[in-house]
């Protein structure tokens, strides 16, 4: 039995994948806000690192917002970016779990696994090869 043959409502996995991306986006917006507050209060250990982390957090938050909204609007392209992003979150969750706390790392890993599973269970769209 393949993933596509499982008895799953075809609307549920895309909604779950979209929700996961939106939650990840919200977490990145919160992270960017924390960096901004740290910079505004002049409490950053290294202002250059904090400002670049702020910019990177905002960029990826906006990209994940676009991916999440695309899932919820029924677009066909966000499957691969969702899988790749959540696969990249697995080592990040390990690092977070060993540095910040086990529960933060486990929560992020669980969110990433749910995102991967939902994207894999979402209907795949076959496009005609019109290159030639």
PDB file of C-alpha atoms in Angstrom:
ATOM      1  CA  UNK A   1       0.000   0.000   0.000  1.00  0.00           C
ATOM      2  CA  UNK A   2       1.506   3.327  -1.026  1.00  0.00           C
ATOM      3  CA  UNK A   3       1.004   6.639   0.698  1.00  0.00           C
ATOM      4  CA  UNK A   4      -1.408   7.732  -2.023  1.00  0.00           C
ATOM      5  CA  UNK A   5      -3.618   4.632  -1.494  1.00  0.00           C
ATOM      6  CA  UNK A   6      -4.240   5.206   2.218  1.00  0.00           C
ATOM      7  CA  UNK A   7      -7.882   5.876   3.139  1.00  0.00           C
ATOM      8  CA  UNK A   8      -7.452   9.564   4.011  1.00  0.00           C
ATOM      9  CA  UNK A   9      -9.764  12.445   3.157  1.00  0.00           C
ATOM     10  CA  UNK A  10      -7.854  14.279   0.378  1.00  0.00           C
ATOM     11  CA  UNK A  11      -8.617  17.693   1.907  1.00  0.00           C
ATOM     12  CA  UNK A  12      -7.199  16.995   5.378  1.00  0.00           C
ATOM     13  CA  UNK A  13      -3.439  16.582   4.671  1.00  0.00           C
ATOM     14  CA  UNK A  14      -3.127  19.844   2.677  1.00  0.00           C
ATOM     15  CA  UNK A  15      -4.917  21.717   5.461  1.00  0.00           C
ATOM     16  CA  UNK A  16      -2.662  20.155   8.085  1.00  0.00           C
ATOM     17  CA  UNK A  17       0.449  20.955   6.015  1.00  0.00           C
ATOM     18  CA  UNK A  18      -0.739  24.540   5.586  1.00  0.00           C
ATOM     19  CA  UNK A  19      -1.447  24.893   9.278  1.00  0.00           C
ATOM     20  CA  UNK A  20       2.009  23.523  10.156  1.00  0.00           C
ATOM     21  CA  UNK A  21       3.648  26.049   7.812  1.00  0.00           C
ATOM     22  CA  UNK A  22       1.594  28.881   9.309  1.00  0.00           C
ATOM     23  CA  UNK A  23       2.547  27.838  12.864  1.00  0.00           C
ATOM     24  CA  UNK A  24       6.216  27.718  11.862  1.00  0.00           C
ATOM     25  CA  UNK A  25       5.826  31.150  10.257  1.00  0.00           C
ATOM     26  CA  UNK A  26       4.278  32.536  13.441  1.00  0.00           C
ATOM     27  CA  UNK A  27       7.134  31.110  15.514  1.00  0.00           C
ATOM     28  CA  UNK A  28       9.637  32.814  13.224  1.00  0.00           C
ATOM     29  CA  UNK A  29       7.773  36.121  13.485  1.00  0.00           C
ATOM     30  CA  UNK A  30       7.940  35.802  17.284  1.00  0.00           C
ATOM     31  CA  UNK A  31      11.656  35.029  17.050  1.00  0.00           C
ATOM     32  CA  UNK A  32      12.197  38.092  14.850  1.00  0.00           C
ATOM     33  CA  UNK A  33      10.270  40.182  17.362  1.00  0.00           C
ATOM     34  CA  UNK A  34      12.473  38.942  20.187  1.00  0.00           C
ATOM     35  CA  UNK A  35      15.592  39.899  18.217  1.00  0.00           C
ATOM     36  CA  UNK A  36      14.072  43.321  17.503  1.00  0.00           C
ATOM     37  CA  UNK A  37      13.313  43.900  21.187  1.00  0.00           C
ATOM     38  CA  UNK A  38      16.817  42.794  22.093  1.00  0.00           C
ATOM     39  CA  UNK A  39      18.280  45.267  19.607  1.00  0.00           C
ATOM     40  CA  UNK A  40      15.989  48.115  20.675  1.00  0.00           C
ATOM     41  CA  UNK A  41      16.848  47.599  24.345  1.00  0.00           C
ATOM     42  CA  UNK A  42      20.554  47.552  23.431  1.00  0.00           C
ATOM     43  CA  UNK A  43      20.924  44.181  25.168  1.00  0.00           C
ATOM     44  CA  UNK A  44      22.225  42.190  22.213  1.00  0.00           C
ATOM     45  CA  UNK A  45      25.547  40.485  22.877  1.00  0.00           C
ATOM     46  CA  UNK A  46      26.515  41.097  19.249  1.00  0.00           C
ATOM     47  CA  UNK A  47      24.334  43.588  17.390  1.00  0.00           C
ATOM     48  CA  UNK A  48      25.508  42.384  13.967  1.00  0.00           C
ATOM     49  CA  UNK A  49      24.541  38.776  14.675  1.00  0.00           C
ATOM     50  CA  UNK A  50      21.220  39.780  16.198  1.00  0.00           C
ATOM     51  CA  UNK A  51      20.326  42.042  13.271  1.00  0.00           C
ATOM     52  CA  UNK A  52      21.188  39.390  10.695  1.00  0.00           C
ATOM     53  CA  UNK A  53      19.194  36.807  12.666  1.00  0.00           C
ATOM     54  CA  UNK A  54      16.288  39.248  12.664  1.00  0.00           C
ATOM     55  CA  UNK A  55      16.468  39.630   8.879  1.00  0.00           C
ATOM     56  CA  UNK A  56      16.780  35.881   8.246  1.00  0.00           C
ATOM     57  CA  UNK A  57      13.878  35.150  10.598  1.00  0.00           C
ATOM     58  CA  UNK A  58      11.686  37.676   8.795  1.00  0.00           C
ATOM     59  CA  UNK A  59      12.583  36.347   5.346  1.00  0.00           C
ATOM     60  CA  UNK A  60      11.783  32.753   6.241  1.00  0.00           C
ATOM     61  CA  UNK A  61       8.657  33.766   8.163  1.00  0.00           C
ATOM     62  CA  UNK A  62       7.339  35.509   5.046  1.00  0.00           C
ATOM     63  CA  UNK A  63       8.256  32.565   2.810  1.00  0.00           C
ATOM     64  CA  UNK A  64       6.546  30.090   5.137  1.00  0.00           C
ATOM     65  CA  UNK A  65       3.523  32.365   5.289  1.00  0.00           C
ATOM     66  CA  UNK A  66       3.320  32.202   1.484  1.00  0.00           C
ATOM     67  CA  UNK A  67       3.698  28.399   1.505  1.00  0.00           C
ATOM     68  CA  UNK A  68       1.076  27.964   4.232  1.00  0.00           C
ATOM     69  CA  UNK A  69      -1.429  30.228   2.517  1.00  0.00           C
ATOM     70  CA  UNK A  70      -0.815  28.421  -0.765  1.00  0.00           C
ATOM     71  CA  UNK A  71      -1.659  25.098   0.868  1.00  0.00           C
ATOM     72  CA  UNK A  72      -4.902  26.517   2.223  1.00  0.00           C
ATOM     73  CA  UNK A  73      -5.814  28.001  -1.158  1.00  0.00           C
ATOM     74  CA  UNK A  74      -5.397  24.642  -2.903  1.00  0.00           C
ATOM     75  CA  UNK A  75      -2.280  25.461  -4.913  1.00  0.00           C
ATOM     76  CA  UNK A  76      -0.231  22.615  -6.356  1.00  0.00           C
ATOM     77  CA  UNK A  77       3.349  23.790  -5.746  1.00  0.00           C
ATOM     78  CA  UNK A  78       3.956  23.879  -1.941  1.00  0.00           C
ATOM     79  CA  UNK A  79       4.480  20.134  -1.445  1.00  0.00           C
ATOM     80  CA  UNK A  80       8.242  20.050  -2.105  1.00  0.00           C
ATOM     81  CA  UNK A  81       9.134  23.244  -0.181  1.00  0.00           C
ATOM     82  CA  UNK A  82       7.172  21.957   2.811  1.00  0.00           C
ATOM     83  CA  UNK A  83       8.978  18.606   2.807  1.00  0.00           C
ATOM     84  CA  UNK A  84      12.412  20.217   2.372  1.00  0.00           C
ATOM     85  CA  UNK A  85      11.824  22.872   5.042  1.00  0.00           C
ATOM     86  CA  UNK A  86      10.597  20.339   7.595  1.00  0.00           C
ATOM     87  CA  UNK A  87      13.452  17.936   6.855  1.00  0.00           C
ATOM     88  CA  UNK A  88      15.846  20.818   7.541  1.00  0.00           C
ATOM     89  CA  UNK A  89      14.051  21.489  10.828  1.00  0.00           C
ATOM     90  CA  UNK A  90      14.913  18.038  12.189  1.00  0.00           C
ATOM     91  CA  UNK A  91      18.620  18.788  12.823  1.00  0.00           C
ATOM     92  CA  UNK A  92      17.617  22.253  14.057  1.00  0.00           C
ATOM     93  CA  UNK A  93      15.266  20.640  16.570  1.00  0.00           C
ATOM     94  CA  UNK A  94      18.118  18.418  17.787  1.00  0.00           C
ATOM     95  CA  UNK A  95      20.311  21.486  18.337  1.00  0.00           C
ATOM     96  CA  UNK A  96      17.470  23.333  20.041  1.00  0.00           C
ATOM     97  CA  UNK A  97      16.804  20.334  22.262  1.00  0.00           C
ATOM     98  CA  UNK A  98      20.415  20.083  23.377  1.00  0.00           C
ATOM     99  CA  UNK A  99      20.916  23.816  23.926  1.00  0.00           C
ATOM    100  CA  UNK A 100      17.634  25.455  24.970  1.00  0.00           C
ATOM    101  CA  UNK A 101      15.702  22.572  26.407  1.00  0.00           C
ATOM    102  CA  UNK A 102      14.445  19.138  25.580  1.00  0.00           C
ATOM    103  CA  UNK A 103      10.782  20.146  25.327  1.00  0.00           C
ATOM    104  CA  UNK A 104      11.451  22.894  22.771  1.00  0.00           C
ATOM    105  CA  UNK A 105      13.430  20.494  20.609  1.00  0.00           C
ATOM    106  CA  UNK A 106      10.834  17.729  20.885  1.00  0.00           C
ATOM    107  CA  UNK A 107       8.019  20.151  20.054  1.00  0.00           C
ATOM    108  CA  UNK A 108       9.800  21.404  16.953  1.00  0.00           C
ATOM    109  CA  UNK A 109      10.663  17.856  15.868  1.00  0.00           C
ATOM    110  CA  UNK A 110       7.049  16.770  16.288  1.00  0.00           C
ATOM    111  CA  UNK A 111       5.855  19.771  14.284  1.00  0.00           C
ATOM    112  CA  UNK A 112       8.365  18.954  11.522  1.00  0.00           C
ATOM    113  CA  UNK A 113       7.351  15.278  11.370  1.00  0.00           C
ATOM    114  CA  UNK A 114       3.659  16.227  11.166  1.00  0.00           C
ATOM    115  CA  UNK A 115       4.493  18.664   8.349  1.00  0.00           C
ATOM    116  CA  UNK A 116       6.426  16.021   6.413  1.00  0.00           C
ATOM    117  CA  UNK A 117       3.695  13.410   6.840  1.00  0.00           C
ATOM    118  CA  UNK A 118       0.944  15.831   5.825  1.00  0.00           C
ATOM    119  CA  UNK A 119       2.850  16.938   2.736  1.00  0.00           C
ATOM    120  CA  UNK A 120       3.559  13.333   1.733  1.00  0.00           C
ATOM    121  CA  UNK A 121      -0.089  12.374   2.200  1.00  0.00           C
ATOM    122  CA  UNK A 122      -1.288  15.332   0.131  1.00  0.00           C
ATOM    123  CA  UNK A 123      -2.302  14.532  -3.427  1.00  0.00           C
ATOM    124  CA  UNK A 124       0.623  14.767  -5.825  1.00  0.00           C
ATOM    125  CA  UNK A 125      -0.005  16.572  -9.076  1.00  0.00           C
ATOM    126  CA  UNK A 126       1.440  15.144 -12.248  1.00  0.00           C
ATOM    127  CA  UNK A 127       2.274  17.714 -14.858  1.00  0.00           C
ATOM    128  CA  UNK A 128       2.789  16.988 -18.522  1.00  0.00           C
ATOM    129  CA  UNK A 129       6.369  17.287 -19.688  1.00  0.00           C
ATOM    130  CA  UNK A 130       6.225  19.949 -22.354  1.00  0.00           C
ATOM    131  CA  UNK A 131       9.944  20.600 -22.593  1.00  0.00           C
ATOM    132  CA  UNK A 132      10.261  19.299 -26.133  1.00  0.00           C
TER     133      UNK A 132
END
